Short mmCIF file of N, CA and C and ligand atoms in Angstrom, two decimals:
data_model
loop_
_atom_site.label_atom_id
_atom_site.label_comp_id
_atom_site.label_asym_id
_atom_site.label_seq_id
_atom_site.Cartn_x
_atom_site.Cartn_y
_atom_site.Cartn_z
N MET A 26 36.58 18.63 -42.02
CA MET A 26 37.50 17.64 -42.59
C MET A 26 38.05 18.15 -43.94
N LYS A 27 39.36 18.04 -44.09
CA LYS A 27 39.99 18.57 -45.29
C LYS A 27 40.31 17.44 -46.27
N GLU A 28 39.81 17.56 -47.52
CA GLU A 28 40.16 16.57 -48.55
C GLU A 28 41.61 16.79 -48.97
N LEU A 29 42.25 15.74 -49.42
CA LEU A 29 43.62 15.90 -49.93
C LEU A 29 43.59 16.61 -51.28
N GLU A 30 44.58 17.47 -51.51
CA GLU A 30 44.67 18.16 -52.80
C GLU A 30 45.32 17.23 -53.82
N LYS A 31 45.14 17.57 -55.09
CA LYS A 31 45.68 16.72 -56.16
C LYS A 31 47.18 16.50 -55.99
N LYS A 32 47.91 17.58 -55.64
CA LYS A 32 49.37 17.43 -55.52
C LYS A 32 49.74 16.51 -54.33
N GLU A 33 48.90 16.50 -53.32
CA GLU A 33 49.15 15.61 -52.17
C GLU A 33 48.85 14.15 -52.55
N LEU A 34 47.77 13.96 -53.31
CA LEU A 34 47.43 12.60 -53.78
C LEU A 34 48.54 12.08 -54.69
N ASP A 35 49.02 12.94 -55.58
CA ASP A 35 50.11 12.53 -56.49
C ASP A 35 51.37 12.20 -55.71
N PHE A 36 51.64 12.98 -54.67
CA PHE A 36 52.82 12.74 -53.83
C PHE A 36 52.73 11.36 -53.16
N LEU A 37 51.54 11.04 -52.63
CA LEU A 37 51.35 9.72 -51.99
C LEU A 37 51.49 8.61 -53.03
N LEU A 38 50.84 8.81 -54.17
CA LEU A 38 50.87 7.80 -55.24
C LEU A 38 52.31 7.54 -55.69
N ASN A 39 53.07 8.61 -55.84
CA ASN A 39 54.45 8.46 -56.31
C ASN A 39 55.38 7.89 -55.25
N SER A 40 54.92 7.87 -54.00
CA SER A 40 55.75 7.29 -52.95
C SER A 40 55.56 5.77 -52.85
N ILE A 41 54.62 5.24 -53.63
CA ILE A 41 54.37 3.79 -53.63
C ILE A 41 55.03 3.19 -54.87
N ARG A 42 55.70 2.03 -54.65
CA ARG A 42 56.49 1.44 -55.74
C ARG A 42 55.74 0.25 -56.33
N ASP A 43 55.72 0.16 -57.67
CA ASP A 43 55.13 -1.00 -58.35
C ASP A 43 56.20 -2.07 -58.55
N ILE A 44 55.90 -3.29 -58.11
CA ILE A 44 56.82 -4.41 -58.37
C ILE A 44 56.09 -5.40 -59.28
N LYS A 45 56.59 -5.50 -60.51
CA LYS A 45 55.92 -6.36 -61.49
C LYS A 45 56.19 -7.84 -61.20
N ASP A 46 55.17 -8.67 -61.44
CA ASP A 46 55.27 -10.14 -61.31
C ASP A 46 55.65 -10.60 -59.91
N PHE A 47 55.19 -9.89 -58.88
CA PHE A 47 55.38 -10.33 -57.49
C PHE A 47 54.01 -10.39 -56.82
N PRO A 48 53.68 -11.44 -56.05
CA PRO A 48 54.48 -12.65 -55.78
C PRO A 48 54.41 -13.68 -56.89
N LYS A 49 53.59 -13.40 -57.93
CA LYS A 49 53.60 -14.32 -59.06
C LYS A 49 53.36 -13.57 -60.36
N GLN A 50 53.65 -14.25 -61.46
CA GLN A 50 53.51 -13.71 -62.81
C GLN A 50 52.15 -13.00 -62.99
N GLY A 51 52.19 -11.80 -63.55
CA GLY A 51 50.95 -11.11 -63.90
C GLY A 51 50.43 -10.17 -62.82
N ILE A 52 50.97 -10.25 -61.59
CA ILE A 52 50.52 -9.36 -60.52
C ILE A 52 51.45 -8.14 -60.46
N VAL A 53 50.86 -6.95 -60.36
CA VAL A 53 51.66 -5.75 -60.08
C VAL A 53 51.48 -5.46 -58.60
N PHE A 54 52.51 -5.72 -57.81
CA PHE A 54 52.42 -5.58 -56.36
C PHE A 54 52.67 -4.13 -55.97
N LYS A 55 51.77 -3.57 -55.17
CA LYS A 55 51.93 -2.20 -54.69
C LYS A 55 52.75 -2.23 -53.41
N ASP A 56 54.00 -1.82 -53.51
CA ASP A 56 54.93 -1.88 -52.38
C ASP A 56 54.87 -0.57 -51.60
N ILE A 57 54.29 -0.66 -50.39
CA ILE A 57 54.09 0.56 -49.59
C ILE A 57 55.28 0.85 -48.65
N THR A 58 56.31 0.01 -48.68
CA THR A 58 57.46 0.25 -47.80
C THR A 58 58.15 1.58 -48.16
N THR A 59 58.03 1.98 -49.43
CA THR A 59 58.65 3.24 -49.86
C THR A 59 57.82 4.46 -49.44
N LEU A 60 56.57 4.21 -49.06
CA LEU A 60 55.77 5.29 -48.43
C LEU A 60 56.13 5.36 -46.94
N LEU A 61 56.26 4.18 -46.32
CA LEU A 61 56.51 4.14 -44.88
C LEU A 61 57.85 4.75 -44.51
N ASN A 62 58.87 4.55 -45.36
CA ASN A 62 60.20 5.07 -44.99
C ASN A 62 60.40 6.52 -45.44
N ASN A 63 59.32 7.11 -45.95
CA ASN A 63 59.35 8.53 -46.34
C ASN A 63 58.51 9.29 -45.31
N LYS A 64 59.17 9.98 -44.38
CA LYS A 64 58.42 10.56 -43.26
C LYS A 64 57.40 11.59 -43.71
N GLU A 65 57.66 12.30 -44.82
CA GLU A 65 56.68 13.28 -45.30
C GLU A 65 55.42 12.56 -45.80
N ALA A 66 55.62 11.46 -46.54
CA ALA A 66 54.48 10.73 -47.10
C ALA A 66 53.69 10.01 -45.99
N PHE A 67 54.39 9.30 -45.11
CA PHE A 67 53.72 8.59 -44.03
C PHE A 67 53.00 9.59 -43.12
N GLY A 68 53.66 10.70 -42.83
CA GLY A 68 53.07 11.73 -41.97
C GLY A 68 51.84 12.36 -42.62
N LEU A 69 51.94 12.67 -43.91
CA LEU A 69 50.79 13.25 -44.62
C LEU A 69 49.59 12.30 -44.56
N LEU A 70 49.84 11.02 -44.83
CA LEU A 70 48.75 10.04 -44.82
C LEU A 70 48.11 9.92 -43.44
N MET A 71 48.94 9.77 -42.41
CA MET A 71 48.38 9.56 -41.08
C MET A 71 47.67 10.82 -40.55
N ASN A 72 48.21 11.99 -40.86
CA ASN A 72 47.53 13.22 -40.44
C ASN A 72 46.18 13.36 -41.15
N HIS A 73 46.16 12.98 -42.43
CA HIS A 73 44.91 13.04 -43.19
C HIS A 73 43.87 12.09 -42.59
N LEU A 74 44.28 10.84 -42.28
CA LEU A 74 43.32 9.87 -41.75
C LEU A 74 42.85 10.29 -40.35
N HIS A 75 43.76 10.85 -39.57
CA HIS A 75 43.37 11.33 -38.25
C HIS A 75 42.32 12.44 -38.39
N ASP A 76 42.59 13.37 -39.30
CA ASP A 76 41.66 14.48 -39.51
C ASP A 76 40.29 13.95 -39.98
N ARG A 77 40.32 12.94 -40.84
CA ARG A 77 39.08 12.38 -41.38
C ARG A 77 38.22 11.70 -40.32
N TYR A 78 38.87 11.01 -39.38
CA TYR A 78 38.11 10.17 -38.44
C TYR A 78 38.03 10.71 -37.01
N LYS A 79 38.67 11.85 -36.74
CA LYS A 79 38.78 12.29 -35.34
C LYS A 79 37.42 12.61 -34.70
N ASP A 80 36.41 12.96 -35.50
CA ASP A 80 35.10 13.28 -34.93
C ASP A 80 34.08 12.18 -35.18
N SER A 81 34.54 10.98 -35.53
CA SER A 81 33.62 9.90 -35.95
C SER A 81 33.18 8.97 -34.83
N LYS A 82 33.53 9.26 -33.61
CA LYS A 82 33.12 8.42 -32.47
C LYS A 82 33.51 6.95 -32.66
N ILE A 83 34.77 6.77 -33.01
CA ILE A 83 35.29 5.42 -33.20
C ILE A 83 35.82 4.88 -31.86
N ASP A 84 35.49 3.61 -31.57
CA ASP A 84 35.98 2.98 -30.32
C ASP A 84 37.25 2.17 -30.56
N PHE A 85 37.37 1.56 -31.75
CA PHE A 85 38.54 0.73 -32.06
C PHE A 85 38.91 0.89 -33.54
N VAL A 86 40.19 0.73 -33.82
CA VAL A 86 40.63 0.54 -35.20
C VAL A 86 41.01 -0.93 -35.32
N ALA A 87 40.47 -1.62 -36.34
CA ALA A 87 40.83 -3.02 -36.60
C ALA A 87 41.63 -3.08 -37.89
N GLY A 88 42.81 -3.69 -37.84
CA GLY A 88 43.68 -3.77 -39.01
C GLY A 88 43.81 -5.19 -39.50
N ILE A 89 43.86 -5.35 -40.82
CA ILE A 89 43.99 -6.68 -41.43
C ILE A 89 45.48 -7.00 -41.63
N GLU A 90 45.86 -8.23 -41.23
CA GLU A 90 47.24 -8.68 -41.36
C GLU A 90 47.72 -8.58 -42.80
N SER A 91 48.92 -8.13 -43.05
CA SER A 91 49.79 -7.56 -42.04
C SER A 91 49.99 -6.06 -42.21
N ARG A 92 49.76 -5.56 -43.42
CA ARG A 92 50.04 -4.13 -43.61
C ARG A 92 48.96 -3.24 -42.99
N GLY A 93 47.79 -3.84 -42.76
CA GLY A 93 46.75 -3.11 -42.02
C GLY A 93 47.15 -2.86 -40.58
N PHE A 94 48.10 -3.68 -40.07
CA PHE A 94 48.58 -3.47 -38.69
C PHE A 94 49.38 -2.17 -38.59
N ILE A 95 50.14 -1.89 -39.63
CA ILE A 95 51.04 -0.72 -39.59
C ILE A 95 50.22 0.57 -39.58
N PHE A 96 49.33 0.69 -40.57
CA PHE A 96 48.51 1.91 -40.66
C PHE A 96 47.51 1.96 -39.50
N GLY A 97 46.94 0.80 -39.18
CA GLY A 97 45.91 0.74 -38.15
C GLY A 97 46.44 1.10 -36.78
N SER A 98 47.58 0.58 -36.40
CA SER A 98 48.07 0.88 -35.05
C SER A 98 48.55 2.32 -34.95
N ALA A 99 49.15 2.84 -36.03
CA ALA A 99 49.56 4.25 -36.02
C ALA A 99 48.33 5.15 -35.88
N LEU A 100 47.27 4.81 -36.61
CA LEU A 100 46.05 5.63 -36.56
C LEU A 100 45.36 5.51 -35.19
N ALA A 101 45.35 4.30 -34.63
CA ALA A 101 44.69 4.08 -33.33
C ALA A 101 45.33 4.98 -32.26
N THR A 102 46.65 5.08 -32.23
CA THR A 102 47.28 5.92 -31.20
C THR A 102 46.95 7.40 -31.46
N LYS A 103 46.87 7.79 -32.72
CA LYS A 103 46.52 9.19 -33.02
C LYS A 103 45.08 9.50 -32.60
N LEU A 104 44.19 8.51 -32.77
CA LEU A 104 42.77 8.71 -32.42
C LEU A 104 42.50 8.43 -30.95
N ASN A 105 43.55 7.96 -30.26
CA ASN A 105 43.43 7.64 -28.83
C ASN A 105 42.39 6.54 -28.59
N VAL A 106 42.42 5.50 -29.43
CA VAL A 106 41.53 4.34 -29.26
C VAL A 106 42.39 3.07 -29.33
N GLY A 107 41.77 1.93 -28.99
CA GLY A 107 42.49 0.66 -29.02
C GLY A 107 42.63 0.11 -30.43
N PHE A 108 43.59 -0.79 -30.60
CA PHE A 108 43.82 -1.44 -31.90
C PHE A 108 43.50 -2.93 -31.79
N VAL A 109 42.83 -3.47 -32.81
CA VAL A 109 42.47 -4.90 -32.85
C VAL A 109 43.04 -5.54 -34.12
N PRO A 110 43.87 -6.59 -33.95
CA PRO A 110 44.40 -7.27 -35.14
C PRO A 110 43.43 -8.34 -35.67
N ILE A 111 43.24 -8.34 -36.98
CA ILE A 111 42.52 -9.42 -37.66
C ILE A 111 43.59 -10.22 -38.39
N ARG A 112 43.74 -11.50 -37.99
CA ARG A 112 44.90 -12.27 -38.44
C ARG A 112 44.53 -13.48 -39.27
N LYS A 113 45.52 -13.99 -39.99
CA LYS A 113 45.34 -15.25 -40.73
C LYS A 113 45.09 -16.37 -39.73
N LYS A 114 44.34 -17.38 -40.14
CA LYS A 114 43.96 -18.48 -39.26
C LYS A 114 45.17 -19.10 -38.55
N GLY A 115 44.99 -19.35 -37.26
CA GLY A 115 46.01 -20.07 -36.49
C GLY A 115 47.05 -19.19 -35.82
N LYS A 116 46.95 -17.87 -35.96
CA LYS A 116 47.97 -16.97 -35.40
C LYS A 116 47.57 -16.36 -34.06
N LEU A 117 46.27 -16.25 -33.81
CA LEU A 117 45.83 -15.60 -32.56
C LEU A 117 45.75 -16.65 -31.44
N PRO A 118 46.29 -16.34 -30.25
CA PRO A 118 46.43 -17.36 -29.22
C PRO A 118 45.18 -17.65 -28.38
N PHE A 119 44.26 -16.69 -28.27
CA PHE A 119 43.08 -16.87 -27.41
C PHE A 119 41.93 -17.45 -28.27
N THR A 120 40.73 -17.56 -27.70
CA THR A 120 39.57 -18.08 -28.43
C THR A 120 39.23 -17.12 -29.58
N THR A 121 38.94 -17.69 -30.73
CA THR A 121 38.73 -16.85 -31.91
C THR A 121 37.38 -17.12 -32.59
N ILE A 122 36.99 -16.17 -33.42
CA ILE A 122 35.90 -16.35 -34.39
C ILE A 122 36.59 -16.29 -35.76
N GLY A 123 36.15 -17.12 -36.70
CA GLY A 123 36.79 -17.13 -38.02
C GLY A 123 35.80 -16.78 -39.13
N ALA A 124 36.33 -16.29 -40.23
CA ALA A 124 35.52 -16.07 -41.44
C ALA A 124 36.33 -16.52 -42.64
N LYS A 125 35.70 -17.34 -43.47
CA LYS A 125 36.37 -17.85 -44.68
C LYS A 125 36.09 -16.93 -45.86
N TYR A 126 37.01 -16.91 -46.81
CA TYR A 126 36.76 -16.17 -48.05
C TYR A 126 37.47 -16.85 -49.20
N SER A 127 36.95 -16.60 -50.42
CA SER A 127 37.47 -17.30 -51.60
C SER A 127 38.70 -16.60 -52.15
N LEU A 128 39.64 -17.40 -52.58
CA LEU A 128 40.81 -16.88 -53.31
C LEU A 128 40.66 -17.36 -54.76
N GLU A 129 41.59 -16.96 -55.60
CA GLU A 129 41.55 -17.41 -57.00
C GLU A 129 41.48 -18.94 -57.03
N TYR A 130 42.32 -19.59 -56.22
CA TYR A 130 42.26 -21.05 -56.08
C TYR A 130 42.09 -21.36 -54.61
N GLY A 131 40.93 -21.91 -54.25
CA GLY A 131 40.71 -22.36 -52.87
C GLY A 131 40.15 -21.29 -51.95
N VAL A 132 40.25 -21.54 -50.65
CA VAL A 132 39.72 -20.61 -49.65
C VAL A 132 40.79 -20.27 -48.62
N ASP A 133 40.60 -19.13 -47.96
CA ASP A 133 41.48 -18.72 -46.87
C ASP A 133 40.59 -18.33 -45.69
N GLU A 134 41.19 -18.10 -44.55
CA GLU A 134 40.38 -17.76 -43.38
C GLU A 134 41.12 -16.74 -42.53
N ILE A 135 40.37 -15.78 -42.00
CA ILE A 135 40.94 -14.81 -41.05
C ILE A 135 40.19 -14.94 -39.72
N GLU A 136 40.83 -14.47 -38.66
CA GLU A 136 40.25 -14.65 -37.33
C GLU A 136 40.39 -13.37 -36.49
N ILE A 137 39.54 -13.30 -35.48
CA ILE A 137 39.59 -12.21 -34.51
C ILE A 137 39.36 -12.84 -33.13
N HIS A 138 39.90 -12.26 -32.09
CA HIS A 138 39.65 -12.77 -30.74
C HIS A 138 38.20 -12.49 -30.34
N THR A 139 37.60 -13.44 -29.62
CA THR A 139 36.20 -13.27 -29.19
C THR A 139 36.03 -12.04 -28.30
N ASP A 140 37.08 -11.69 -27.55
CA ASP A 140 36.97 -10.53 -26.65
C ASP A 140 37.69 -9.29 -27.21
N ALA A 141 37.85 -9.25 -28.54
CA ALA A 141 38.62 -8.17 -29.16
C ALA A 141 38.08 -6.78 -28.80
N PHE A 142 36.75 -6.68 -28.68
CA PHE A 142 36.16 -5.36 -28.43
C PHE A 142 35.78 -5.16 -26.96
N ARG A 143 36.43 -5.94 -26.11
CA ARG A 143 36.40 -5.74 -24.66
C ARG A 143 35.00 -5.59 -24.07
N ASP A 144 34.04 -6.36 -24.58
CA ASP A 144 32.67 -6.34 -24.06
C ASP A 144 31.97 -4.99 -24.18
N ILE A 145 32.50 -4.11 -25.00
CA ILE A 145 31.78 -2.84 -25.24
C ILE A 145 30.62 -3.15 -26.18
N GLU A 146 29.39 -2.82 -25.78
CA GLU A 146 28.20 -3.12 -26.59
C GLU A 146 28.24 -2.33 -27.90
N HIS A 147 28.12 -3.03 -29.00
CA HIS A 147 28.06 -2.40 -30.32
C HIS A 147 29.17 -1.37 -30.53
N ALA A 148 30.38 -1.78 -30.24
CA ALA A 148 31.53 -0.88 -30.42
C ALA A 148 31.60 -0.40 -31.87
N ASN A 149 31.97 0.85 -32.05
CA ASN A 149 32.16 1.41 -33.39
C ASN A 149 33.59 1.15 -33.85
N VAL A 150 33.71 0.43 -34.97
CA VAL A 150 35.02 -0.03 -35.41
C VAL A 150 35.35 0.54 -36.79
N LEU A 151 36.55 1.05 -36.92
CA LEU A 151 37.06 1.46 -38.23
C LEU A 151 37.98 0.36 -38.72
N LEU A 152 37.65 -0.22 -39.87
CA LEU A 152 38.47 -1.28 -40.47
C LEU A 152 39.49 -0.64 -41.41
N ILE A 153 40.73 -1.14 -41.37
CA ILE A 153 41.75 -0.54 -42.26
C ILE A 153 42.67 -1.61 -42.85
N ASP A 154 43.02 -1.41 -44.11
CA ASP A 154 44.04 -2.25 -44.76
C ASP A 154 44.76 -1.37 -45.77
N ASP A 155 45.89 -1.87 -46.27
CA ASP A 155 46.64 -1.05 -47.23
C ASP A 155 45.94 -1.00 -48.58
N LEU A 156 45.31 -2.13 -48.97
CA LEU A 156 44.83 -2.21 -50.35
C LEU A 156 43.60 -3.10 -50.45
N ILE A 157 42.64 -2.70 -51.29
CA ILE A 157 41.53 -3.58 -51.61
C ILE A 157 41.63 -3.97 -53.08
N ALA A 158 41.64 -5.30 -53.31
CA ALA A 158 41.71 -5.82 -54.69
C ALA A 158 40.34 -6.42 -55.01
N THR A 159 40.15 -7.73 -54.82
CA THR A 159 38.84 -8.35 -55.09
C THR A 159 37.84 -8.05 -53.98
N GLY A 160 38.34 -7.67 -52.81
CA GLY A 160 37.46 -7.36 -51.68
C GLY A 160 37.15 -8.56 -50.80
N GLY A 161 37.64 -9.73 -51.16
CA GLY A 161 37.36 -10.94 -50.37
C GLY A 161 37.81 -10.81 -48.92
N THR A 162 39.02 -10.33 -48.71
CA THR A 162 39.55 -10.21 -47.35
C THR A 162 38.74 -9.19 -46.54
N ALA A 163 38.47 -8.05 -47.14
CA ALA A 163 37.76 -6.98 -46.42
C ALA A 163 36.33 -7.40 -46.08
N ASN A 164 35.65 -8.09 -47.02
CA ASN A 164 34.29 -8.56 -46.74
C ASN A 164 34.28 -9.54 -45.58
N ALA A 165 35.26 -10.44 -45.56
CA ALA A 165 35.36 -11.41 -44.46
C ALA A 165 35.63 -10.67 -43.15
N ALA A 166 36.45 -9.62 -43.20
CA ALA A 166 36.77 -8.85 -41.99
C ALA A 166 35.53 -8.13 -41.45
N VAL A 167 34.72 -7.57 -42.35
CA VAL A 167 33.48 -6.90 -41.91
C VAL A 167 32.54 -7.92 -41.27
N ASN A 168 32.47 -9.13 -41.86
CA ASN A 168 31.68 -10.22 -41.26
C ASN A 168 32.13 -10.52 -39.85
N LEU A 169 33.44 -10.60 -39.66
CA LEU A 169 34.00 -10.91 -38.34
C LEU A 169 33.61 -9.85 -37.33
N ILE A 170 33.72 -8.59 -37.73
CA ILE A 170 33.40 -7.47 -36.83
C ILE A 170 31.92 -7.57 -36.41
N LYS A 171 31.06 -7.91 -37.40
CA LYS A 171 29.62 -8.05 -37.09
C LYS A 171 29.38 -9.24 -36.18
N THR A 172 30.04 -10.36 -36.46
CA THR A 172 29.86 -11.56 -35.63
C THR A 172 30.32 -11.29 -34.20
N ALA A 173 31.33 -10.44 -34.05
CA ALA A 173 31.82 -10.07 -32.72
C ALA A 173 30.92 -9.00 -32.08
N LYS A 174 29.76 -8.76 -32.68
CA LYS A 174 28.71 -7.84 -32.19
C LYS A 174 29.15 -6.37 -32.16
N ALA A 175 30.07 -6.04 -33.05
CA ALA A 175 30.48 -4.65 -33.16
C ALA A 175 29.94 -4.09 -34.48
N ASN A 176 30.16 -2.80 -34.68
CA ASN A 176 29.59 -2.08 -35.81
C ASN A 176 30.73 -1.51 -36.66
N CYS A 177 30.82 -1.94 -37.92
CA CYS A 177 31.89 -1.41 -38.78
C CYS A 177 31.42 -0.06 -39.33
N VAL A 178 32.02 1.03 -38.85
CA VAL A 178 31.54 2.36 -39.25
C VAL A 178 32.09 2.80 -40.60
N ASP A 179 33.26 2.28 -40.95
CA ASP A 179 33.86 2.62 -42.25
C ASP A 179 34.98 1.62 -42.52
N ALA A 180 35.19 1.32 -43.80
CA ALA A 180 36.34 0.50 -44.19
C ALA A 180 37.27 1.41 -44.99
N CYS A 181 38.52 1.51 -44.55
CA CYS A 181 39.44 2.49 -45.11
C CYS A 181 40.65 1.79 -45.75
N PHE A 182 40.99 2.22 -46.95
CA PHE A 182 42.13 1.63 -47.67
C PHE A 182 43.02 2.74 -48.19
N LEU A 183 44.31 2.50 -48.19
CA LEU A 183 45.20 3.45 -48.84
C LEU A 183 44.98 3.38 -50.35
N ILE A 184 44.87 2.14 -50.88
CA ILE A 184 44.76 1.95 -52.33
C ILE A 184 43.54 1.09 -52.67
N GLU A 185 42.78 1.54 -53.66
CA GLU A 185 41.70 0.71 -54.20
C GLU A 185 42.03 0.41 -55.65
N LEU A 186 42.09 -0.89 -56.00
CA LEU A 186 42.30 -1.27 -57.41
C LEU A 186 40.92 -1.35 -58.05
N ARG A 187 40.54 -0.27 -58.75
CA ARG A 187 39.15 -0.12 -59.19
C ARG A 187 38.70 -1.20 -60.15
N PHE A 188 39.63 -1.64 -61.04
CA PHE A 188 39.21 -2.58 -62.08
C PHE A 188 38.73 -3.91 -61.51
N LEU A 189 39.10 -4.22 -60.27
CA LEU A 189 38.67 -5.49 -59.66
C LEU A 189 37.32 -5.36 -58.95
N GLU A 190 36.83 -4.14 -58.82
CA GLU A 190 35.48 -3.86 -58.29
C GLU A 190 35.21 -4.49 -56.91
N GLY A 191 36.27 -4.57 -56.09
CA GLY A 191 36.12 -5.19 -54.77
C GLY A 191 35.21 -4.40 -53.85
N VAL A 192 35.08 -3.11 -54.10
CA VAL A 192 34.29 -2.23 -53.23
C VAL A 192 32.79 -2.47 -53.40
N LYS A 193 32.40 -2.95 -54.59
CA LYS A 193 30.98 -3.14 -54.93
C LYS A 193 30.24 -3.95 -53.86
N GLU A 194 30.75 -5.13 -53.55
CA GLU A 194 30.11 -6.00 -52.55
C GLU A 194 30.23 -5.39 -51.15
N LEU A 195 31.41 -4.83 -50.88
CA LEU A 195 31.68 -4.27 -49.55
C LEU A 195 30.69 -3.16 -49.19
N LEU A 196 30.32 -2.35 -50.20
CA LEU A 196 29.42 -1.22 -49.97
C LEU A 196 28.03 -1.64 -49.51
N LYS A 197 27.70 -2.94 -49.70
CA LYS A 197 26.40 -3.44 -49.22
C LYS A 197 26.42 -3.56 -47.70
N HIS A 198 27.62 -3.58 -47.12
CA HIS A 198 27.74 -3.86 -45.69
C HIS A 198 28.34 -2.71 -44.87
N THR A 199 29.03 -1.81 -45.51
CA THR A 199 29.68 -0.69 -44.79
C THR A 199 29.98 0.44 -45.77
N SER A 200 30.22 1.63 -45.23
CA SER A 200 30.73 2.69 -46.10
C SER A 200 32.23 2.45 -46.29
N VAL A 201 32.77 3.01 -47.36
CA VAL A 201 34.15 2.73 -47.75
C VAL A 201 34.86 4.03 -48.09
N TYR A 202 36.11 4.15 -47.66
CA TYR A 202 36.92 5.29 -48.09
C TYR A 202 38.27 4.79 -48.60
N SER A 203 38.59 5.10 -49.84
CA SER A 203 39.90 4.76 -50.39
C SER A 203 40.64 6.07 -50.67
N VAL A 204 41.84 6.20 -50.12
CA VAL A 204 42.62 7.43 -50.31
C VAL A 204 43.01 7.56 -51.79
N LEU A 205 43.54 6.47 -52.35
CA LEU A 205 43.98 6.49 -53.75
C LEU A 205 43.19 5.45 -54.55
N LYS A 206 42.56 5.89 -55.62
CA LYS A 206 41.83 4.95 -56.49
C LYS A 206 42.65 4.78 -57.76
N ILE A 207 43.05 3.55 -58.03
CA ILE A 207 43.93 3.30 -59.17
C ILE A 207 43.20 2.42 -60.18
P1 AMP B 315 41.59 -8.91 -51.82
O1 AMP B 315 41.04 -9.85 -50.78
O2 AMP B 315 41.63 -9.53 -53.19
O3 AMP B 315 40.88 -7.58 -51.81
O4 AMP B 315 43.12 -8.65 -51.46
C1 AMP B 315 43.46 -7.74 -50.48
C2 AMP B 315 44.65 -8.17 -49.67
O5 AMP B 315 45.69 -8.68 -50.50
C3 AMP B 315 45.22 -6.98 -48.94
O6 AMP B 315 45.56 -7.39 -47.61
C4 AMP B 315 46.43 -6.57 -49.74
O7 AMP B 315 47.49 -6.20 -48.89
C5 AMP B 315 46.78 -7.77 -50.59
N1 AMP B 315 46.96 -7.46 -52.02
C6 AMP B 315 46.15 -7.89 -53.03
N2 AMP B 315 46.58 -7.44 -54.22
C7 AMP B 315 47.69 -6.70 -53.98
C8 AMP B 315 48.59 -5.93 -54.80
N3 AMP B 315 48.45 -5.84 -56.13
N4 AMP B 315 49.61 -5.28 -54.19
C9 AMP B 315 49.77 -5.34 -52.84
N5 AMP B 315 48.96 -6.04 -52.02
C10 AMP B 315 47.93 -6.71 -52.57
#
């Protein structure tokens, strides 16, 4: 497995756009659409993730709504495995399992289909999202994967916002890989 070189990490970082005060005052939103529409950047990222996970015996990639769907489904086809969406409450049509998590104000919930892992015993699942901030969403997603009787082999993020320390709690439940630590 080949680690990314500094110039490649800088290239990926520079392909992501900061939007100040979106969606509300005080938040710096990491806009990854400028990475996606840059074929060199998107290609570099997906080739890197494929190289990293191709020998990991992964059965499914699970992506968190909604930007985790983009990276997750692209990676799943490269790894030749199935893709599983983890969605906000009320969006999945079949029977679901839910997990709640805390937000700054109140709680939110994500769901997965009960048959998401197609009855494969202890399926090995790679969880993916674009960004980890407080880690609330990712922790809830790992819980869901466990409740669905699968095994989260790694949680992968394009961006980790280190100052929020979201990875700290997550590391108690799974290994974590962040391409860019900011
Ligand atoms: P958290 O549960 O706090 O780790 O938040 C992670 C989720 O919120 C991910 O699905 C991200 O896409 C989104 N998110 C949180 N903060 C940001 C940010 N600064 N820029 C872009 N997306 C964010």
